[in-house]
Short mmCIF file of C-alpha atoms in Angstrom, two decimals:
data_model
loop_
_atom_site.label_atom_id
_atom_site.label_comp_id
_atom_site.label_asym_id
_atom_site.label_seq_id
_atom_site.Cartn_x
_atom_site.Cartn_y
_atom_site.Cartn_z
CA MET A 597 -19.14 -17.10 18.36
CA ARG A 598 -19.46 -15.55 14.97
CA ILE A 599 -17.63 -12.38 13.70
CA LEU A 600 -17.34 -10.49 10.46
CA LEU A 601 -14.18 -8.74 9.28
CA VAL A 602 -14.73 -5.88 6.82
CA GLN A 603 -12.46 -3.98 4.44
CA PRO A 604 -14.20 -0.77 3.44
CA THR A 605 -13.86 0.65 -0.06
CA THR A 606 -12.70 4.18 -0.96
CA TYR A 607 -14.53 7.28 -2.06
CA TYR A 608 -13.73 9.49 -4.99
CA TRP A 609 -13.53 13.18 -4.17
CA GLY A 610 -17.09 14.36 -4.37
CA LYS A 611 -18.26 11.03 -5.81
CA LYS A 612 -19.79 7.77 -4.63
CA ALA A 613 -18.03 4.82 -3.09
CA LEU A 614 -15.90 2.83 -5.53
CA HIS A 615 -17.16 -0.66 -6.34
CA SER A 616 -16.01 -3.12 -8.95
CA LYS A 617 -16.34 -6.79 -9.89
CA THR A 618 -12.60 -7.34 -9.37
CA ARG A 619 -9.53 -5.70 -7.88
CA TRP A 620 -5.83 -6.07 -8.51
CA LEU A 621 -4.50 -7.44 -5.27
CA LEU A 622 -5.63 -9.42 -2.18
CA GLY A 623 -4.72 -7.39 0.96
CA LEU A 624 -3.07 -9.00 3.95
CA THR A 625 -4.93 -7.34 6.85
CA LEU A 626 -8.21 -9.24 7.04
CA PRO A 627 -6.75 -12.78 6.27
CA TYR A 628 -4.17 -12.03 8.91
CA ILE A 629 -6.64 -10.99 11.62
CA ALA A 630 -8.63 -14.08 10.72
CA GLY A 631 -5.41 -16.10 11.34
CA LEU A 632 -5.09 -14.31 14.69
CA THR A 633 -8.58 -15.31 15.66
CA PRO A 634 -8.98 -18.57 17.71
CA ARG A 635 -10.26 -21.39 15.58
CA HIS A 636 -13.44 -21.83 17.85
CA VAL A 637 -14.58 -18.47 16.45
CA THR A 638 -16.38 -18.53 13.13
CA VAL A 639 -14.86 -15.86 10.84
CA GLU A 640 -16.42 -14.33 7.75
CA ILE A 641 -14.73 -11.74 5.57
CA ALA A 642 -16.34 -8.98 3.43
CA ASP A 643 -14.50 -6.83 0.88
CA ASP A 644 -16.78 -3.82 0.44
CA ARG A 645 -15.19 -3.02 -2.91
CA LEU A 646 -16.26 -6.33 -4.36
CA GLY A 647 -19.77 -6.85 -3.09
CA PRO A 648 -22.57 -5.91 -0.69
CA ILE A 649 -21.91 -6.04 3.09
CA PRO A 650 -24.12 -8.72 4.80
CA PHE A 651 -25.97 -6.35 7.08
CA HIS A 652 -28.90 -8.73 7.27
CA ARG A 653 -26.87 -11.38 9.10
CA HIS A 654 -26.32 -11.62 12.88
CA TYR A 655 -22.72 -11.37 14.23
CA ASP A 656 -21.44 -11.22 17.73
CA LEU A 657 -18.82 -8.70 16.60
CA VAL A 658 -17.88 -6.82 13.43
CA GLY A 659 -14.32 -5.74 13.00
CA ILE A 660 -13.49 -2.98 10.44
CA THR A 661 -9.97 -2.08 9.34
CA ALA A 662 -9.51 1.54 8.04
CA THR A 663 -6.87 3.47 6.26
CA CYS A 664 -7.12 7.22 5.77
CA ALA A 665 -8.77 6.65 2.46
CA THR A 666 -11.35 4.18 3.62
CA ALA A 667 -12.28 5.62 7.10
CA ASP A 668 -15.36 7.48 6.04
CA ARG A 669 -16.85 4.46 4.38
CA GLY A 670 -15.84 2.43 7.39
CA TYR A 671 -17.69 4.77 9.65
CA GLU A 672 -20.85 4.31 7.55
CA ILE A 673 -20.62 0.55 7.71
CA ALA A 674 -20.11 0.62 11.49
CA GLN A 675 -23.26 2.86 11.88
CA GLU A 676 -25.38 0.40 9.93
CA PHE A 677 -24.33 -2.51 12.12
CA ARG A 678 -24.75 -0.62 15.37
CA GLN A 679 -28.29 0.37 14.39
CA ARG A 680 -28.94 -3.31 14.19
CA GLY A 681 -27.50 -3.80 17.77
CA ILE A 682 -24.24 -5.47 16.58
CA PRO A 683 -21.12 -4.13 18.34
CA VAL A 684 -18.36 -2.83 16.06
CA VAL A 685 -14.57 -2.58 16.68
CA MET A 686 -12.25 -0.65 14.32
CA GLY A 687 -8.56 -0.73 13.87
CA GLY A 688 -5.89 0.04 11.29
CA PHE A 689 -3.60 2.95 10.54
CA HIS A 690 -6.19 5.71 10.55
CA ILE A 691 -7.77 4.49 13.73
CA THR A 692 -4.41 4.26 15.50
CA LEU A 693 -3.64 7.83 14.47
CA HIS A 694 -7.18 9.16 15.34
CA PRO A 695 -8.86 6.91 17.91
CA GLU A 696 -11.06 9.61 19.45
CA GLU A 697 -12.56 10.42 15.98
CA ALA A 698 -13.28 6.76 15.35
CA LEU A 699 -15.06 6.27 18.76
CA GLU A 700 -17.75 8.64 17.55
CA HIS A 701 -18.77 5.92 15.02
CA CYS A 702 -18.01 2.56 16.69
CA ASP A 703 -18.09 0.76 20.09
CA ALA A 704 -14.36 0.12 20.45
CA VAL A 705 -11.05 0.74 18.78
CA VAL A 706 -7.72 -1.16 18.65
CA VAL A 707 -4.80 1.30 18.86
CA GLY A 708 -1.60 -0.16 17.56
CA GLU A 709 -0.89 -3.71 16.63
CA ALA A 710 -3.60 -6.26 17.26
CA GLU A 711 -1.56 -9.34 18.48
CA SER A 712 -1.55 -8.42 22.16
CA VAL A 713 -5.18 -7.42 22.40
CA TRP A 714 -7.28 -9.19 19.87
CA GLU A 715 -8.20 -12.22 21.91
CA GLN A 716 -9.23 -9.95 24.70
CA VAL A 717 -11.43 -8.03 22.32
CA LEU A 718 -13.15 -11.18 21.27
CA GLU A 719 -13.63 -12.37 24.88
CA ASP A 720 -15.07 -9.09 25.96
CA ALA A 721 -17.42 -9.02 22.97
CA ARG A 722 -18.53 -12.59 23.90
CA LEU A 723 -19.29 -11.51 27.43
CA LYS A 724 -20.91 -8.26 26.23
CA ARG A 725 -18.46 -6.11 28.10
CA LEU A 726 -16.54 -4.41 25.24
CA LYS A 727 -14.33 -1.55 26.34
CA PRO A 728 -13.93 1.58 24.29
CA ARG A 729 -10.27 1.38 23.86
CA TYR A 730 -7.77 -1.48 23.42
CA GLN A 731 -4.14 -0.16 23.49
CA ALA A 732 -1.34 -2.43 22.37
CA GLN A 733 1.44 -2.27 24.81
CA GLY A 734 4.71 -1.80 22.96
CA PHE A 735 5.40 -3.56 19.56
CA HIS A 736 5.39 -7.21 18.71
CA ASP A 737 8.71 -8.89 18.21
CA MET A 738 7.43 -10.50 15.08
CA ALA A 739 8.13 -14.11 16.31
CA GLY A 740 5.28 -16.64 16.13
CA LEU A 741 2.90 -14.76 13.83
CA PRO A 742 -0.12 -16.75 12.72
CA ARG A 743 -0.56 -17.56 8.97
CA PRO A 744 -3.07 -15.42 7.05
CA ARG A 745 -6.14 -17.41 6.27
CA VAL A 746 -6.23 -16.60 2.61
CA GLU A 747 -8.39 -19.58 1.98
CA LEU A 748 -11.34 -17.53 3.29
CA MET A 749 -11.01 -15.22 0.32
CA ASN A 750 -12.45 -15.70 -3.16
CA LEU A 751 -9.22 -15.46 -4.99
CA ARG A 752 -11.11 -15.51 -8.41
CA ARG A 753 -12.17 -11.91 -7.61
CA TYR A 754 -8.46 -10.64 -7.70
CA ARG A 755 -6.93 -10.12 -11.04
CA VAL A 756 -3.31 -10.81 -10.11
CA LYS A 757 -3.11 -14.21 -8.62
CA ILE A 758 -0.61 -13.47 -5.91
CA ILE A 759 -0.52 -14.02 -2.10
CA PRO A 760 0.50 -11.53 0.47
CA THR A 761 2.91 -12.11 3.40
CA GLN A 762 5.21 -9.97 5.49
CA THR A 763 8.79 -10.19 6.80
CA SER A 764 9.01 -6.89 8.68
CA ARG A 765 7.16 -3.92 10.04
CA GLY A 766 8.19 -0.29 9.95
CA CYS A 767 10.98 1.48 8.10
CA PRO A 768 14.44 2.66 9.14
CA TYR A 769 13.80 5.98 7.39
CA HIS A 770 11.72 8.90 8.62
CA CYS A 771 10.16 10.62 5.53
CA SER A 772 8.09 13.59 6.65
CA PHE A 773 4.94 12.71 4.67
CA CYS A 774 4.80 9.11 5.77
CA GLU A 775 2.58 7.74 8.57
CA VAL A 776 4.50 4.32 8.80
CA PRO A 777 7.19 5.59 11.15
CA ILE A 778 4.51 7.21 13.29
CA VAL A 779 2.29 4.15 13.56
CA TYR A 780 5.24 1.74 14.22
CA GLY A 781 7.04 4.00 16.66
CA HIS A 782 10.09 4.57 14.45
CA THR A 783 11.00 0.86 14.71
CA TYR A 784 12.00 -1.66 12.12
CA ARG A 785 11.29 -5.21 13.25
CA ARG A 786 11.87 -8.43 11.36
CA ARG A 787 10.37 -11.94 11.57
CA PRO A 788 12.48 -15.05 12.00
CA ILE A 789 13.43 -16.03 8.51
CA GLY A 790 12.61 -19.66 9.12
CA GLU A 791 9.06 -18.75 9.99
CA VAL A 792 8.73 -16.64 6.84
CA LEU A 793 9.85 -19.56 4.66
CA ASP A 794 7.56 -21.98 6.41
CA GLU A 795 4.59 -19.68 5.93
CA ILE A 796 5.32 -19.29 2.23
CA LYS A 797 5.48 -23.07 1.76
CA THR A 798 2.12 -23.38 3.47
CA LEU A 799 0.61 -20.58 1.43
CA VAL A 800 1.76 -22.16 -1.76
CA LYS A 801 0.27 -25.51 -0.66
CA VAL A 802 -3.12 -23.97 0.46
CA THR A 803 -3.64 -21.85 -2.69
CA SER A 804 -1.63 -23.76 -5.32
CA LEU A 805 -0.17 -20.41 -6.34
CA ARG A 806 3.57 -19.72 -6.52
CA ARG A 807 3.48 -15.92 -6.69
CA ILE A 808 4.05 -14.01 -3.48
CA TYR A 809 4.15 -10.39 -2.67
CA PHE A 810 5.83 -8.94 0.41
CA VAL A 811 3.69 -6.21 1.87
CA ASP A 812 6.64 -4.79 3.85
CA ASP A 813 7.08 -1.03 3.55
CA ASN A 814 10.77 -1.65 2.95
CA LEU A 815 11.83 -5.25 2.34
CA THR A 816 15.57 -4.37 2.23
CA GLY A 817 15.69 -2.09 5.26
CA HIS A 818 18.22 -4.46 6.74
CA ARG A 819 20.53 -5.60 4.02
CA ASP A 820 22.07 -8.69 5.80
CA TYR A 821 18.57 -9.92 6.73
CA ALA A 822 17.37 -9.47 3.19
CA LYS A 823 20.33 -11.39 1.80
CA GLU A 824 19.70 -14.35 4.16
CA LEU A 825 15.92 -14.30 3.26
CA PHE A 826 16.73 -14.27 -0.51
CA LYS A 827 19.07 -17.25 -0.08
CA GLY A 828 16.29 -19.05 1.77
CA LEU A 829 13.77 -18.23 -1.03
CA GLN A 830 15.90 -19.74 -3.82
CA PRO A 831 14.88 -23.34 -3.26
CA LEU A 832 11.22 -22.59 -3.08
CA ASN A 833 10.76 -21.94 -6.81
CA ILE A 834 8.45 -19.04 -6.37
CA HIS A 835 8.12 -15.52 -7.95
CA TRP A 836 7.69 -12.52 -5.83
CA SER A 837 7.11 -8.78 -5.76
CA CYS A 838 8.00 -6.15 -3.15
CA LEU A 839 8.74 -2.54 -2.20
CA TRP A 840 12.14 -1.36 -1.49
CA THR A 841 14.14 1.96 -1.66
CA ILE A 842 16.19 3.01 -4.62
CA ASN A 843 19.41 2.93 -2.69
CA THR A 844 19.06 -0.80 -2.44
CA SER A 845 20.70 -0.88 -5.98
CA ARG A 846 24.00 0.22 -4.32
CA ASP A 847 24.36 -3.44 -3.15
CA VAL A 848 24.87 -5.57 -6.32
CA GLU A 849 25.16 -8.83 -4.23
CA LEU A 850 21.71 -8.20 -2.89
CA LEU A 851 20.28 -7.44 -6.40
CA ASP A 852 21.81 -10.71 -7.75
CA LEU A 853 20.46 -12.74 -4.83
CA ALA A 854 16.98 -11.19 -5.38
CA LYS A 855 17.03 -12.12 -9.00
CA LYS A 856 18.09 -15.72 -8.22
CA ALA A 857 15.40 -15.98 -5.53
CA GLY A 858 12.61 -15.18 -8.00
CA CYS A 859 12.04 -11.40 -7.70
CA TYR A 860 9.99 -10.27 -10.70
CA HIS A 861 8.69 -6.77 -9.66
CA ILE A 862 9.88 -4.04 -7.42
CA ASN A 863 7.93 -0.93 -6.46
CA ILE A 864 10.11 2.04 -5.66
CA GLY A 865 9.09 5.36 -4.03
CA ILE A 866 11.33 7.53 -6.13
CA GLU A 867 8.93 10.51 -5.27
CA ASN A 868 10.53 13.37 -7.13
CA VAL A 869 13.35 14.36 -9.45
CA CYS A 870 14.02 17.71 -7.84
CA PRO A 871 16.79 17.61 -5.12
CA GLU A 872 15.22 20.53 -3.25
CA SER A 873 11.86 18.72 -3.07
CA ILE A 874 13.40 15.43 -1.97
CA ASN A 875 15.32 17.38 0.80
CA SER A 876 12.03 19.03 1.94
CA ILE A 877 10.56 15.63 2.92
CA ALA A 878 13.65 14.26 4.55
CA LYS A 879 14.02 11.41 2.02
CA VAL A 880 17.74 10.99 2.66
CA GLN A 881 17.80 7.62 0.92
CA ASN A 882 16.92 9.12 -2.48
CA PRO A 883 20.03 10.63 -4.16
CA VAL A 884 18.45 12.36 -7.15
CA GLU A 885 21.79 12.70 -9.05
CA GLU A 886 22.24 8.84 -8.93
CA TYR A 887 18.76 7.82 -9.88
CA GLU A 888 19.74 6.78 -13.46
CA TRP A 889 22.61 4.46 -12.70
CA LEU A 890 20.85 2.94 -9.77
CA LEU A 891 17.80 2.12 -11.91
CA ALA A 892 20.08 0.89 -14.72
CA ARG A 893 21.43 -1.78 -12.28
CA LEU A 894 17.87 -3.19 -12.16
CA ARG A 895 17.55 -3.22 -15.93
CA GLU A 896 20.94 -4.88 -16.36
CA ARG A 897 19.59 -7.80 -14.25
CA GLY A 898 16.13 -7.95 -15.85
CA LEU A 899 14.48 -6.84 -12.64
CA PHE A 900 11.11 -5.20 -13.57
CA TYR A 901 10.21 -2.09 -11.54
CA SER A 902 7.55 0.55 -11.14
CA LEU A 903 8.15 4.02 -9.81
CA ASN A 904 5.96 6.31 -7.62
CA PHE A 905 6.12 10.04 -8.01
CA MET A 906 4.49 12.87 -5.96
CA PHE A 907 4.01 16.46 -6.91
CA GLY A 908 3.37 19.69 -5.02
CA LEU A 909 6.46 19.75 -2.85
CA ASP A 910 8.23 22.91 -1.95
CA GLY A 911 10.82 22.69 -4.71
CA ASP A 912 8.26 21.80 -7.44
CA THR A 913 7.47 24.34 -10.20
CA MET A 914 5.26 23.80 -13.22
CA ALA A 915 8.37 22.83 -15.29
CA LEU A 916 8.75 19.72 -13.00
CA PHE A 917 5.94 17.81 -14.85
CA ASP A 918 7.84 17.96 -18.24
CA LYS A 919 11.12 17.25 -16.36
CA THR A 920 9.63 14.12 -14.81
CA LEU A 921 8.21 12.91 -18.19
CA GLU A 922 11.55 13.47 -19.77
CA PHE A 923 13.23 11.42 -17.02
CA VAL A 924 10.88 8.41 -17.23
CA GLU A 925 11.20 8.41 -21.11
CA ARG A 926 14.93 8.63 -21.01
CA ILE A 927 15.37 5.67 -18.56
CA LYS A 928 12.52 3.80 -20.37
CA ALA A 929 10.73 3.22 -17.06
CA PRO A 930 8.50 0.20 -17.40
CA MET A 931 5.80 1.47 -15.07
CA ALA A 932 5.02 4.58 -13.07
CA PHE A 933 2.41 6.07 -10.85
CA PHE A 934 1.88 9.80 -10.31
CA ASN A 935 0.19 11.55 -7.40
CA SER A 936 -0.33 14.87 -5.65
CA ILE A 937 1.33 14.51 -2.34
CA THR A 938 -1.27 13.94 0.30
CA PRO A 939 0.01 14.85 3.82
CA ARG A 940 -2.02 13.05 6.51
CA ARG A 941 -2.81 14.22 9.98
CA GLY A 942 -0.20 13.04 12.50
CA THR A 943 2.73 13.25 10.05
CA PRO A 944 5.39 15.95 10.30
CA LEU A 945 4.59 17.27 6.97
CA TRP A 946 0.90 17.82 7.91
CA GLU A 947 1.98 19.63 11.04
CA GLN A 948 4.33 21.90 9.11
CA LEU A 949 1.73 22.77 6.43
CA SER A 950 -0.93 23.36 9.16
CA GLN A 951 1.31 25.72 11.08
CA GLU A 952 2.03 27.57 7.74
CA GLY A 953 -1.70 27.86 7.07
CA ARG A 954 -1.48 25.96 3.81
CA VAL A 955 -3.94 23.10 4.29
CA HIS A 956 -6.97 24.23 2.33
CA LYS A 957 -8.95 20.87 2.02
CA PRO A 958 -8.23 18.99 5.26
CA GLU A 959 -10.96 16.42 4.48
CA ALA A 960 -9.10 15.53 1.17
CA GLU A 961 -6.51 13.50 3.20
CA LYS A 962 -9.13 10.79 3.18
CA TYR A 963 -9.11 10.47 -0.60
CA LEU A 964 -6.58 9.02 -3.06
CA GLY A 965 -3.62 10.97 -4.40
CA MET A 966 -5.39 12.82 -7.22
CA VAL A 967 -6.60 15.68 -4.92
CA CYS A 968 -4.12 18.26 -3.63
CA ASN A 969 -5.22 19.12 -0.21
CA PHE A 970 -2.82 21.94 0.53
CA LEU A 971 -1.33 25.06 -1.20
CA PRO A 972 1.93 24.32 -2.95
CA LYS A 973 4.55 27.08 -3.04
CA HIS A 974 4.90 27.39 -6.80
CA MET A 975 1.56 26.30 -8.37
CA THR A 976 -2.17 26.13 -7.43
CA PRO A 977 -3.72 22.99 -6.12
CA GLU A 978 -5.62 22.82 -9.45
CA GLN A 979 -2.46 23.06 -11.48
CA CYS A 980 -0.90 20.31 -9.44
CA GLU A 981 -3.88 17.98 -10.02
CA ALA A 982 -3.96 18.75 -13.76
CA GLY A 983 -0.15 18.10 -13.98
CA VAL A 984 -0.58 14.73 -12.35
CA TRP A 985 -3.26 13.72 -14.86
CA ARG A 986 -1.06 14.93 -17.74
CA CYS A 987 1.82 12.80 -16.56
CA PHE A 988 -0.45 9.74 -16.40
CA GLN A 989 -1.87 10.31 -19.90
CA GLN A 990 1.38 11.07 -21.58
CA PHE A 991 3.29 8.20 -19.82
CA TYR A 992 0.57 5.66 -20.81
CA SER A 993 0.07 7.12 -24.31
CA TYR A 994 0.68 4.74 -27.23
CA PRO A 995 3.85 6.67 -28.40
CA SER A 996 5.32 6.51 -25.00
CA ILE A 997 4.54 2.88 -24.52
CA PHE A 998 6.24 2.14 -27.87
CA ARG A 999 9.33 4.12 -26.99
CA ARG A 1000 9.71 2.72 -23.48
CA LEU A 1001 8.92 -0.93 -24.12
CA LEU A 1002 9.06 -1.79 -27.77
CA ALA A 1003 11.98 0.37 -29.21
CA PRO A 1004 15.37 -1.24 -28.48
CA PRO A 1005 17.08 -1.55 -26.21
CA ASN A 1006 14.21 -3.01 -24.07
CA GLY A 1007 13.70 -6.16 -22.07
CA TYR A 1008 10.45 -5.44 -20.37
CA ILE A 1009 8.10 -6.03 -23.23
CA PHE A 1010 6.36 -9.14 -22.12
CA GLN A 1011 5.99 -8.12 -18.47
CA GLY A 1012 5.28 -4.48 -19.08
CA LEU A 1013 3.13 -4.29 -22.21
CA PRO A 1014 -0.13 -5.79 -20.76
CA SER A 1015 -0.16 -3.48 -17.67
CA ASN A 1016 0.79 -0.41 -19.80
CA LEU A 1017 -2.02 -1.04 -22.29
CA TYR A 1018 -4.53 -1.56 -19.49
CA PHE A 1019 -3.45 1.62 -17.82
CA HIS A 1020 -3.70 3.44 -21.14
CA PHE A 1021 -7.37 2.49 -21.17
CA VAL A 1022 -7.89 3.42 -17.51
CA VAL A 1023 -6.30 6.84 -17.52
CA ASN A 1024 -8.14 7.91 -20.66
CA LYS A 1025 -11.32 7.35 -18.76
CA ARG A 1026 -9.90 9.71 -16.03
CA ILE A 1027 -9.60 6.83 -13.48
CA ASP A 1028 -6.54 6.69 -11.19
CA PRO A 1029 -4.79 3.30 -11.78
CA VAL A 1030 -4.19 2.99 -8.11
CA ASP A 1031 -8.01 2.79 -7.64
CA PHE A 1032 -7.86 -0.80 -8.93
CA TYR A 1033 -5.66 -2.08 -6.13
#
């Protein structure tokens, strides 16, 4: 049996599909599904972003993963294979949230996590009796997960030579704009630490790379678990990146352990510097009045970080763009990403805005965060989008880069300067830096 696993690319709003010779990071989903596949099945992987899809080849099954941003392109790819008589199954966040929509474009959908149903999907495809819907029963306990088969990927096509793995699924928080709690049933589950460490050792051996990034939505959602994990990482002599919440900085023991364990980059969803706006999205873990000293604790330990911001929330006025730029300059933030908030169908924020009649471009949920798909309270969608671009351009301007990274006190020059200079080039071409991920 021979299958193809496909990662679709994204579309710009009103533009063509995004293709490039390289991208920043290798994703986990397709190598992981390949690892979940029995070894007697031949697996090929296609990254639509990086090259043409092999429509001319014969497969017994094509599997397509789809996020909200890649769903439309995924549907196109599915239709092409189906016209050639090849069955297509789709899964992923968007498909789990909208299975009926997806079934208009493919033969079968996987709803929820794949572990409990994937082998049945493959067997049914082999016997040509594929069912329309494969529903995961409950949530996996995260024990005994297979290793992602990253060796099937052409690692030379990814700019940052870093390998993905995971320790947990879900998040203990319930932010109203986020689909993660919905898809994972408001659970937060963790893998056995020994299995995580064994997987990392194998990944290092297979790839000869010693950089790892944890794809967890919140690596430190359980502090005691995170501390034990970091202690276990220390002897491995690796460097790693992750995403965690800003309130992690309250625990200095955890920060010190992370530094000793090889942490070299943390991405933080700081979202907004307006308390009213933070309250409007139920982001209880983000104390705006404490941002500066919490981030200062990272700087004191030489922990490099990037911040994510979103605009258009109910407390946001036009003055917020300047206030945000003043904030990131004052703290000398080494990296930042700015977006219009993009509520997605199925999230509490989408339901709220729909009931209030404020969603004016519902299809824009399928695009990246440079399109404002609803009517903010204190600005127009166009003003929101323009403000986001202005934040990007000013933050990655030469004067800002100099003040944040070169003027003393600093400490992030060598790690931050290359990415800042690259993003200076990108945003001045009106390209969203996140596109390259």
